[in-house]
C-alpha cells in the first residue's frame, strides 16, 4: 500500500492516483468517523463540528479562500456563549495562568515520584526546588491579591513554569516562535474556562506578526528579560 507510511497534513488523507502514486487530497467531512458529544469542537466561524476530522476537512475544502484562511479550531466542546473579556480581567489573567502552570508542574512532579515519565531528569531537578518551596500555597482558587503578593515575593518560582510551557508548545518547528496552530492545543482546551485567553494571546503578539516570540511570551507573563 503506497499510502502506508505517507504522511498528509491535518484535513487531508492519502489517496493513490492513476499512476499508483500516493497523493494528499482533502478529507471528505461527511466521511469522518462518528464522534461522541464530548468530542465536538467549536470553529472560529462559531459553528460546532462533530470533531477535528470534520473541522479540518472543511478547512481543507475551503483552501485558497478567505473563509479557509480564517477557519481554525477555536476551542474544545460545542459552541457556546463566551462572554467578552474586560480590560480588568485580561490584566488579572497572567496571575491565574502562572499559578496554573506552576500547579501542573507540581502535579507532574508528584506523579513522577511513583512512576517516572512526565518530566526529564533535568526538569525534575528544576521542579523539585519549586515543589519544596510551594507547600505554603495550596492549589486552588486564590484571591488576586494573594497571587500577586506571592509572585512578587517568590518571583523565581514562576519563571521556569512559564519557560516550560513555551517549550512544550514550540514543536512544529522548534524555532522559539509560536504559531496559531502551536498555540491551539493550549488555547482550545482552556477557552471554555478562561474566556480571556484569546485576547491575552492576541495582545501578547506585540509586533502583530501573527507569531509569539519567547521574549513576547515572557513579557506577557511579567517575566523580566
Coordinates of N, CA, C and O in Angstrom, one line a residue, residues 62 78 95-96 99-100 123 138 193 206:
X62 N -12.0 24.5 1.8 CA -12.1 25.9 1.6 C -10.7 26.5 1.3 O -10.6 27.8 1.3
X78 N -18.8 21.9 22.2 CA -19.8 22.6 21.3 C -19.7 24.1 21.5 O -19.4 24.6 22.6
X95 N -1.8 36.3 36.2 CA -1.7 35.8 37.6 C -2.3 34.4 37.8 O -1.6 33.5 38.3
X96 N -3.5 34.2 37.2 CA -4.1 32.8 37.3 C -3.3 31.8 36.5 O -3.1 30.7 36.8
X99 N 0.0 30.7 38.0 CA -0.3 29.8 39.1 C -0.7 28.4 38.6 O -0.3 27.4 39.1
X100 N -1.5 28.4 37.5 CA -2.0 27.2 36.9 C -0.8 26.3 36.4 O -0.7 25.1 36.6
X123 N 14.4 18.5 34.1 CA 13.1 19.2 34.5 C 12.8 18.9 36.0 O 12.4 19.7 36.7
X138 N -1.4 26.3 48.9 CA -2.1 25.1 48.5 C -2.9 25.4 47.1 O -3.4 26.5 46.9
X193 N -13.1 27.7 30.0 CA -13.0 28.0 31.4 C -12.4 29.4 31.6 O -12.7 30.1 32.5
X206 N 3.1 41.5 20.4 CA 3.4 42.9 20.4 C 3.6 43.5 19.0 O 3.2 44.6 18.7

